[in-house]
Each structure stands twice: as structure tokens, then as C-alpha cells.
XYZ file of N, CA, C and O in Angstrom:
516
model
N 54.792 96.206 93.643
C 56.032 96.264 94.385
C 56.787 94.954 94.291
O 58.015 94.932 94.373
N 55.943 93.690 94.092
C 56.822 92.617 94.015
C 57.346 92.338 92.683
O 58.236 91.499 92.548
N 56.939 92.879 91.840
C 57.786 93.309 90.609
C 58.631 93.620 90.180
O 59.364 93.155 89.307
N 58.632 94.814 90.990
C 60.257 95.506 90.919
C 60.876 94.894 91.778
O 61.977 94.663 91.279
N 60.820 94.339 93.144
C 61.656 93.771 93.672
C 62.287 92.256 93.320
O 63.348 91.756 93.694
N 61.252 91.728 92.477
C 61.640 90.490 91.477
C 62.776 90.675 90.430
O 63.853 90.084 90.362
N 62.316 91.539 89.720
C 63.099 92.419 88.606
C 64.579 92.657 88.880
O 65.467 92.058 88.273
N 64.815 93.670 89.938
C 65.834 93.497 90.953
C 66.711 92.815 91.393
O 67.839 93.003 91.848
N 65.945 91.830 91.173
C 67.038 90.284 92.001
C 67.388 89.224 91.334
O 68.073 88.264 91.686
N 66.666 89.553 89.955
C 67.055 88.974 88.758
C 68.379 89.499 88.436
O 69.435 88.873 88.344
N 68.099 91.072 88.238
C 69.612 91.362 87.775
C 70.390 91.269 88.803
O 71.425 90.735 88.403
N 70.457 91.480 89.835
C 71.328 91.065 91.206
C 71.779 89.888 91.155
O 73.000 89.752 91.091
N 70.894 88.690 91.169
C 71.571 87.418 90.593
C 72.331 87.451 89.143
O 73.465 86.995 88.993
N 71.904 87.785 88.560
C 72.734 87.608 86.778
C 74.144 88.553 86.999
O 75.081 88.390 86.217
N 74.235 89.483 88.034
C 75.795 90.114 88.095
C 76.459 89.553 89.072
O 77.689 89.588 89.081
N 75.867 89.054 89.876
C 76.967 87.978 90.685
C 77.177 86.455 90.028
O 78.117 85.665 89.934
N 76.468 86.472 89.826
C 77.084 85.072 88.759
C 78.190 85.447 87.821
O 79.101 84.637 87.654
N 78.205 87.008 86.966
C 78.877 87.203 86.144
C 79.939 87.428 87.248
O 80.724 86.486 87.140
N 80.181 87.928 87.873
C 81.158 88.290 88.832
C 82.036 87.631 89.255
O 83.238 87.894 89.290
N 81.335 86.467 89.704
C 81.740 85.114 90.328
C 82.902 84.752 89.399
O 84.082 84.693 89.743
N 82.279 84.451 87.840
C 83.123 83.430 87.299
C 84.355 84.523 86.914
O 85.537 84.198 86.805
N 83.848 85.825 86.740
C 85.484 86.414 86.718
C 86.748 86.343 87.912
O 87.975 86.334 87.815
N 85.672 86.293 89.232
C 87.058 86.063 89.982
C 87.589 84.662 90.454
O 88.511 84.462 91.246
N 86.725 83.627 89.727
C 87.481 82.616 89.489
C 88.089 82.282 88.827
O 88.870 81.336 88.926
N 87.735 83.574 87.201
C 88.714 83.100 85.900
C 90.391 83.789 86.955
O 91.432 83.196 87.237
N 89.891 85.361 87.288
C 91.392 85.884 88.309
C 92.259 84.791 89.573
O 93.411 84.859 90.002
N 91.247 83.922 89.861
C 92.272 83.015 90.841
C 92.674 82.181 90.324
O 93.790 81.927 90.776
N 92.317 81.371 89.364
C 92.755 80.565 88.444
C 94.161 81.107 87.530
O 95.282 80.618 87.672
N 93.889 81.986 86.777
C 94.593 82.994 86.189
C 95.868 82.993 87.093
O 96.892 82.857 86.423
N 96.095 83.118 88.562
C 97.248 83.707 89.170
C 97.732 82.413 89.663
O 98.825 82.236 90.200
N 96.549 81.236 89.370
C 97.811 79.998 90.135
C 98.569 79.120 88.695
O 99.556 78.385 88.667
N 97.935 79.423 87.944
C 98.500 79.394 86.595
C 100.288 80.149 86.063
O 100.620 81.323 85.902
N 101.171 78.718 85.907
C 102.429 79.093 85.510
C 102.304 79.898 84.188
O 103.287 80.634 84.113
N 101.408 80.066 83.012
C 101.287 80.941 82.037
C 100.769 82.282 82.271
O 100.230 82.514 83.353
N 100.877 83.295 81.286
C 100.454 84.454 81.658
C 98.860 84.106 80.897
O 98.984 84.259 79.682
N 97.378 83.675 81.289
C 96.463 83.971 80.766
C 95.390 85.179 81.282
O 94.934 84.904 82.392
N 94.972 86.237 80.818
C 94.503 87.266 81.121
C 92.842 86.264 82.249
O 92.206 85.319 81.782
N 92.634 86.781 83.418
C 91.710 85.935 84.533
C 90.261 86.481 83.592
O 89.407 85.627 83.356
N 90.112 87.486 83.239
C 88.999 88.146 82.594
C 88.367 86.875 81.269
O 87.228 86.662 80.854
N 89.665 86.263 80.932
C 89.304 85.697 79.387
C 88.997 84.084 80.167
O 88.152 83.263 79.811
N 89.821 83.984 81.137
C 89.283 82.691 81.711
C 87.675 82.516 82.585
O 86.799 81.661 82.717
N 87.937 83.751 82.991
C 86.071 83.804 83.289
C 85.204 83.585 82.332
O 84.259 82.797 82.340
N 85.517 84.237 81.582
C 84.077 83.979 80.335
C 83.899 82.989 79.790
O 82.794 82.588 79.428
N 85.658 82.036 79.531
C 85.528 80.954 78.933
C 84.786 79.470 80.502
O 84.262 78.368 80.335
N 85.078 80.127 81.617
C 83.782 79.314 82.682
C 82.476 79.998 82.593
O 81.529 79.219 82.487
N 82.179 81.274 82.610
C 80.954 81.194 82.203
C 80.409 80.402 80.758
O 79.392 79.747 80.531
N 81.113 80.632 80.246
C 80.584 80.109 78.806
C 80.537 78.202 78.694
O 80.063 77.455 77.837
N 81.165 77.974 79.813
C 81.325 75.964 79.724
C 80.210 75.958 80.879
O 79.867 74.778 80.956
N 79.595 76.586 81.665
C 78.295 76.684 82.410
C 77.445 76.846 81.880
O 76.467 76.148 82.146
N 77.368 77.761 80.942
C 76.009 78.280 79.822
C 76.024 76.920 79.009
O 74.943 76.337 78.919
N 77.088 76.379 78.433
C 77.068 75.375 76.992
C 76.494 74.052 77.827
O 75.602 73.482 77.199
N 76.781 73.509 78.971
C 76.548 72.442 79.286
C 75.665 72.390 80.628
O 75.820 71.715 81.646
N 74.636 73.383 80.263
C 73.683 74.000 80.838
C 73.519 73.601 82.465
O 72.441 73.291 82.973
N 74.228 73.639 82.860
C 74.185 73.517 84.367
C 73.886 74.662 85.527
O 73.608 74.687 86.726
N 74.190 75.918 84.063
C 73.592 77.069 84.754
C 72.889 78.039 83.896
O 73.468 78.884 83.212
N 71.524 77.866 83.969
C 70.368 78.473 83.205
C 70.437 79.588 82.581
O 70.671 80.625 83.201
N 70.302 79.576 81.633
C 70.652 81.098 80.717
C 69.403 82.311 81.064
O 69.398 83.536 80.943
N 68.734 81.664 81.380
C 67.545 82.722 82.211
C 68.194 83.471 83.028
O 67.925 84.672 83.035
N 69.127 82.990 83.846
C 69.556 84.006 85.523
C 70.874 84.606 84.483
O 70.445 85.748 84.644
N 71.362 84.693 84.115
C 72.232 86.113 83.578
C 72.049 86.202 82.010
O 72.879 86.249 81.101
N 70.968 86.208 82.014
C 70.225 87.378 80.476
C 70.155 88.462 80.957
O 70.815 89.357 80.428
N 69.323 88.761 82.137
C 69.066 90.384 82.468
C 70.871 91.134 82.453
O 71.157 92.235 81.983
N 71.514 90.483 82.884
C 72.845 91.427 83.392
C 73.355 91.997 82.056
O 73.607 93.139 81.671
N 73.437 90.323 81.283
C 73.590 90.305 80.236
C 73.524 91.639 79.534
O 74.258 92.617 79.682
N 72.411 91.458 78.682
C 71.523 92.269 78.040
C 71.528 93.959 78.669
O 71.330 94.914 77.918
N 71.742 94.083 79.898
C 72.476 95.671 80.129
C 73.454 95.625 80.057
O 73.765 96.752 80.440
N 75.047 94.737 79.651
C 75.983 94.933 79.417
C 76.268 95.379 78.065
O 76.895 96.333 77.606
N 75.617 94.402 77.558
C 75.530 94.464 75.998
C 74.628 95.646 75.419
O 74.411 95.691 74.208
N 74.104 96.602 76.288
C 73.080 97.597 75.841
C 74.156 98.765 75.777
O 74.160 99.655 74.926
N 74.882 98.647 76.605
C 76.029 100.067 77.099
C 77.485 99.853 76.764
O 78.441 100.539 77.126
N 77.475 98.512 75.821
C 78.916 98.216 75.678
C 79.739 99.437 75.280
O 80.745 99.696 75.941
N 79.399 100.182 74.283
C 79.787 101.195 73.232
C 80.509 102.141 74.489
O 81.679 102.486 74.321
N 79.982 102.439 75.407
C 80.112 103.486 76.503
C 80.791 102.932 77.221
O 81.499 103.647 77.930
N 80.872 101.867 77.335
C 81.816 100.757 78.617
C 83.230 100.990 77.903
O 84.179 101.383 78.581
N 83.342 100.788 76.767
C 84.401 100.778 75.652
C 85.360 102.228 75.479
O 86.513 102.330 75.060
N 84.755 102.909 75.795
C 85.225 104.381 75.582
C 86.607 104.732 76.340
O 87.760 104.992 75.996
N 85.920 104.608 77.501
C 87.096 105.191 78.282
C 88.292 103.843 78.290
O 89.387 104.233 77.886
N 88.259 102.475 78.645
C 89.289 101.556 78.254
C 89.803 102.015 76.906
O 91.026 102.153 76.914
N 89.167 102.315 75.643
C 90.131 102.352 74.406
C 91.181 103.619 74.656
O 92.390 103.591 74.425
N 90.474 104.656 75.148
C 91.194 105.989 75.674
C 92.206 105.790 76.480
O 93.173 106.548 76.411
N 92.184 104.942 77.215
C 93.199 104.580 78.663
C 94.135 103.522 77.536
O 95.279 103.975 77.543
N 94.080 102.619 76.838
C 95.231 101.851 76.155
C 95.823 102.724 75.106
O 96.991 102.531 74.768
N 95.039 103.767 74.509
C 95.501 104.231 73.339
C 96.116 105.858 73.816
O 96.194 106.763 72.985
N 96.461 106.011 75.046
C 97.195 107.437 75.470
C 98.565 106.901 75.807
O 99.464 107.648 75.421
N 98.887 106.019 76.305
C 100.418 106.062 76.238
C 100.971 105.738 74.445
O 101.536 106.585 73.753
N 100.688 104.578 74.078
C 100.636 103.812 72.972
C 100.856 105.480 71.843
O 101.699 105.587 70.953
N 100.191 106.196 72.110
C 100.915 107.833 70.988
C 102.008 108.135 71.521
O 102.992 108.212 70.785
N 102.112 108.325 72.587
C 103.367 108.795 73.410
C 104.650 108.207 72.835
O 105.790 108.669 72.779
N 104.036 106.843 72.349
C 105.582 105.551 72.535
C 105.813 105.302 71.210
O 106.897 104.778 70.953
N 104.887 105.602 70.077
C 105.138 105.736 68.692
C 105.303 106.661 67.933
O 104.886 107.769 68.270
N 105.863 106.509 66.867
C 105.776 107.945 65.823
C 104.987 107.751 65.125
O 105.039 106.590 64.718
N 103.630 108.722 64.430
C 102.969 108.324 63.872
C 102.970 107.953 62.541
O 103.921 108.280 61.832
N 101.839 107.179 62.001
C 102.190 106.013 61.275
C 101.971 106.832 59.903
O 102.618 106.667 58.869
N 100.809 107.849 60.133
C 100.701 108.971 58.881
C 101.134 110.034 59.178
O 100.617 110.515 60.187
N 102.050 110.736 58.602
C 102.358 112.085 59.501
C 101.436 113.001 58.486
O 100.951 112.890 57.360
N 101.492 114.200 59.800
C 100.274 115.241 59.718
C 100.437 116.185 58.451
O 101.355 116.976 58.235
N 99.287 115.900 57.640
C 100.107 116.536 56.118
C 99.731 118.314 56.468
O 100.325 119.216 55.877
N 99.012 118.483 57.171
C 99.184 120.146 57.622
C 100.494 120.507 57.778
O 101.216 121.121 56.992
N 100.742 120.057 58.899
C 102.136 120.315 59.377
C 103.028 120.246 58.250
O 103.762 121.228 58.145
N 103.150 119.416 57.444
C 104.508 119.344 56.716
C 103.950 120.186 55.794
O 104.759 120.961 55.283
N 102.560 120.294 55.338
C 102.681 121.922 54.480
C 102.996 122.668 55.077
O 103.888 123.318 54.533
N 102.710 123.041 56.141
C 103.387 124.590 56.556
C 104.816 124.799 56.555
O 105.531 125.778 56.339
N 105.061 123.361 56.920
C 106.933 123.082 57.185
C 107.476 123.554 55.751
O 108.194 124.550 55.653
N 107.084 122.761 54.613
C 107.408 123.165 53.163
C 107.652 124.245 52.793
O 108.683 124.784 52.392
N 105.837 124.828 53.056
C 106.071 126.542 52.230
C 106.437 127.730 53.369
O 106.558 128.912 53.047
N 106.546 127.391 54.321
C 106.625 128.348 55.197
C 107.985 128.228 56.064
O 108.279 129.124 56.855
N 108.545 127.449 55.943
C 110.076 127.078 56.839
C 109.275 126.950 58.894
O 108.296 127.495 59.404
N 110.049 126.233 59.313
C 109.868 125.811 60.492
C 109.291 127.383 61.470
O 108.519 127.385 62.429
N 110.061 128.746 60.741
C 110.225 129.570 61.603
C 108.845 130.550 60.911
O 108.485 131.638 61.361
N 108.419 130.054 60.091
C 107.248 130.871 59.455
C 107.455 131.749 58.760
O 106.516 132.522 58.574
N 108.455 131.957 58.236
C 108.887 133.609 57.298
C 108.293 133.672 56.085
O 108.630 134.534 55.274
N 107.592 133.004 55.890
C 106.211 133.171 54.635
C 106.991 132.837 53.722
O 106.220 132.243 52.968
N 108.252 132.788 53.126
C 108.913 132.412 51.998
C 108.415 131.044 51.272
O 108.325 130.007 51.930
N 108.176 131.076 50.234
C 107.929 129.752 49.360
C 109.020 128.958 49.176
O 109.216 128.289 48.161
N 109.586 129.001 49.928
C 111.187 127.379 49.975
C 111.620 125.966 50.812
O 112.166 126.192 51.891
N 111.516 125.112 50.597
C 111.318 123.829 51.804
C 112.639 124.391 52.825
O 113.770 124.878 52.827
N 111.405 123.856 53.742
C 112.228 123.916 54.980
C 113.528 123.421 55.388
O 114.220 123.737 56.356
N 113.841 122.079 53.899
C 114.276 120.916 54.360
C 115.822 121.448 53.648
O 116.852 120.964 54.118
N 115.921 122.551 52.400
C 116.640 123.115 51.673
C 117.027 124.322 53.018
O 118.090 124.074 53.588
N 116.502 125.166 53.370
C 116.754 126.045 54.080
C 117.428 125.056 55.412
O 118.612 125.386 55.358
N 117.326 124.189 56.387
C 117.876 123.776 57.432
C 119.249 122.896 56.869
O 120.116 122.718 57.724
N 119.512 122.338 55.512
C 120.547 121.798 55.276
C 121.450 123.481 54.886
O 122.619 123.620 54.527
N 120.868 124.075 55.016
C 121.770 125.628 54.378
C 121.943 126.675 55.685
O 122.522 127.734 55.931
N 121.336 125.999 56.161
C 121.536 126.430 58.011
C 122.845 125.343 58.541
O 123.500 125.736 59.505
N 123.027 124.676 58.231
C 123.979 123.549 59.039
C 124.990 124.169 58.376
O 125.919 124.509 59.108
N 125.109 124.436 57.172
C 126.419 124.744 56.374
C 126.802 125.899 56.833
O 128.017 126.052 56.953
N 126.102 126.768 57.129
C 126.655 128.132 57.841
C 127.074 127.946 59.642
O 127.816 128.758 60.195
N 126.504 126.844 60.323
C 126.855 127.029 61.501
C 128.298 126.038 61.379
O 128.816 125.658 62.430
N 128.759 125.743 60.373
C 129.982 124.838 60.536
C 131.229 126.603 60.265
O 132.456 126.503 60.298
């Protein structure tokens, strides 16, 4: 039992330490006249604590090491959440070569005809004038 409760308080300590220096990189971050993201200033204080060892790399390995085990999964839903408006707000960069086959041989309206769409809608404008 004192094992696991050792175990425990290892990682309990190693995520408040990680914790810590993020919301000091965030208060720092907001008294700061530049825009620097508080997240990137945390790590760069954790990381001047780790380098000039004043704070033991023993007490946040455990946190560590489960962050870094689940990153892939941590990652998922943030790339999903930046990359759903970001389609919305661009045109895409390859357009969908399905689509423009069907557009080609089939005209926008599907009438199976073998003639671009692009010949048929400039021959549509000429008749609605």
C-alpha cells in the first residue's frame, strides 16, 4: 500500500510542478507588452529549472513520461479544433478531382451527356441574355 501511495505522489508532484510553471508562463505572458503564447513561456521556465538543475528531473519524469505516452491522443482533438474553421475560411488548395469529373462528363445537373460543364454553362449565359 505504501507503494502505490508513493507512486501517486510522485505523479501528483510531477503535475503540479508542470502546472505551476504554466501558470506562471500565463501570468507572465499577460503582464507582458508582447503577445507571447503563457504555454511557451512555461516550458521555457520549466526547462531553465530542469537545465540549471535547481529542480530535479526525478520529480516530473513520472508526469512527464505519461504525457509523452498519450501525446498522439492529446493531439487529436486540438488539431481537429484548429483545423475546422481554417476549411471553412479557405478554398481548397487541391480541388476534388471526383467532383470536377463528374462536373466535366456529366454537367452540374447530371444529364449523363459527355460535354464540359464549363461549355454547357457559358451556353447557358448566352441564352439567358
Amino acid at each position: 500500500m505504501l507503494t502505490v501511495l508513493s507512486v501517486c505522489g510522485r505523479y501528483l508532484r510531477a503535475f503540479i510542478i508542470i502546472y505551476l510553471c504554466l501558470y506562471s508562463g500565463n501570468g507572465i505572458a499577460s503582464l507582458l507588452p508582447i503577445t507571447i503564447p503563457g504555454s511557451i513561456l512555461g516550458m521555457l521556465i520549466l526547462f531553465a529549472l530542469l537545465a540549471s538543475q535547481i529542480l530535479p528531473v526525478n520529480w516530473v519524469k513520472p508526469g512527464c513520461h505519461l504525457i509523452i505516452r498519450y501525446m498522439a491522443l492529446l493531439f487529436v482533438p486540438i488539431s481537429v479544433g484548429v483545423m475546422r474553421p481554417y476549411r471553412y475560411s479557405q478554398r481548397p488548395v487541391w480541388p476534388d478531382r471526383h467532383l470536377l469529373r463528374r462536373q466535366y462528363f456529366c454537367g452540374a445537373g447530371g444529364s449523363g451527356r459527355w460535354r464540359p460543364a464549363v461549355a454547357r454553362s457559358s451556353s447557358a449565359q448566352g441564352a439567358e441574355r
